[in-house]
Amino acid sequence: MNALLSLRDVWVEYGDKIVLEKMNLELAAGSFLSIVGPSGAGKSSFLRVILGQEQPTRGTILLDGAPLAPECGPDRGVVFQRYSVFPHLSALDNTVFGLECAQAPVLARLFGAARRKASDEAAAMLGAVGLGDSLHLYPAQMSGGMQQRLAIAQALIKRPRILLLDEPFGALDPGIRADMHGLITQLWRDYALTVIMVTHDIKEAFTLGTRVLALDKRRHDPHAPHRYGATAVYDLPLRARPEPAAAALATA
Ligand SMILES: Nc1ncnc2c1ncn2[C@@H]1O[C@H](COP(=O)(O)OP(=O)(O)O)[C@@H](O)[C@H]1O
Ligand SMILES: [Mg+2]
């Protein structure tokens, strides 16, 4: 398999505490990988090393066969459970900011024609996540579901190849969560994304994912709880990903 993302014997340790050990993963482009596991298993740490926010203590991570750039590149976008948008910026400016970060990483400001173009792109992306009528609202004026739509727009505007979601719908009411499931499935197909989603909700993991990875400790030493880390204890392929050609047609 020609993997988009490869992890080879990746370990994550904080001081003498081993959080993740011997993680191996080959992820094909277009996959929707759901990650489940008990609280503290290292799911968020796993996303941070893929994002490049943290370096693994051992092992190799390859993106398209090349070592992962140490900083978060535009090829990876992330949405957290909450608080990933800026409260002092409108929906439009929050989304433009996503582009500014990608295109002007040092100053993070765009001016003139570049800014107008960014603004048009941001408005279109907000339309795609269902916030076309809310461009000028601030996060405090939006519901939890709307704020997560905004966080998704902010991540997607960089056109990442991999979208990382850390319990993105965990704080939402069940009805709203169902709407978000529809949205994320649609965006995954339309933008031919590879998605890695951490969730507490097993049903959500199986409904959305093409593959489910369960992280947990295989070994446990009651006298030294930090001695062993979690690893992939189950790796279940569920269904084929949509054909890339079909995904491309959907955006045409
Ligand atoms: N920066 C850090 N320094 C020290 N310990 C950390 C750090 N980040 C996470 N941990 C610890 O690593 C373990 C896994 O955390 P985390 O990845 O957040 O788990 P999960 O997302 O599965 O709940 C926890 O015990 C947590 O306390
Ligand atoms: Mg977590």
Short mmCIF file of C-alpha atoms in Angstrom, two decimals, residues 1 5 7 22-28 31-36 46 206 209-216 218 231-239:
data_model
loop_
_atom_site.label_atom_id
_atom_site.label_comp_id
_atom_site.label_asym_id
_atom_site.label_seq_id
_atom_site.Cartn_x
_atom_site.Cartn_y
_atom_site.Cartn_z
CA MET A 1 0.00 0.00 0.00
CA LEU A 5 0.80 8.66 6.57
CA LEU A 7 4.15 5.65 11.68
CA LYS A 22 5.40 0.79 19.51
CA MET A 23 2.80 2.58 17.41
CA ASN A 24 2.78 1.40 13.82
CA LEU A 25 0.26 2.65 11.30
CA GLU A 26 -0.05 2.82 7.53
CA LEU A 27 -2.91 5.08 6.54
CA ALA A 28 -4.11 5.27 2.94
CA SER A 31 -9.32 7.01 4.85
CA PHE A 32 -11.52 8.08 7.74
CA LEU A 33 -9.75 6.73 10.80
CA SER A 34 -11.66 6.76 14.10
CA ILE A 35 -9.58 6.48 17.27
CA VAL A 36 -11.13 5.29 20.53
CA PHE A 46 -1.07 10.92 19.23
CA PHE A 206 -18.14 3.00 13.70
CA GLY A 209 -14.98 5.66 10.13
CA THR A 210 -13.65 3.47 7.36
CA ARG A 211 -11.34 2.06 10.02
CA VAL A 212 -11.36 2.03 13.82
CA LEU A 213 -8.20 2.03 15.91
CA ALA A 214 -8.47 1.30 19.65
CA LEU A 215 -5.62 2.53 21.85
CA ASP A 216 -5.04 0.90 25.22
CA ARG A 218 -1.47 -4.21 26.58
CA THR A 231 -0.65 1.05 21.73
CA ALA A 232 -3.08 -0.05 19.00
CA VAL A 233 -4.87 -3.06 20.54
CA TYR A 234 -7.48 -3.28 17.77
CA ASP A 235 -7.28 -2.08 14.20
CA LEU A 236 -10.53 -2.82 12.40
CA PRO A 237 -11.06 -2.14 8.71
CA LEU A 238 -14.77 -1.42 8.19
CA ARG A 239 -15.49 -0.34 4.67
#
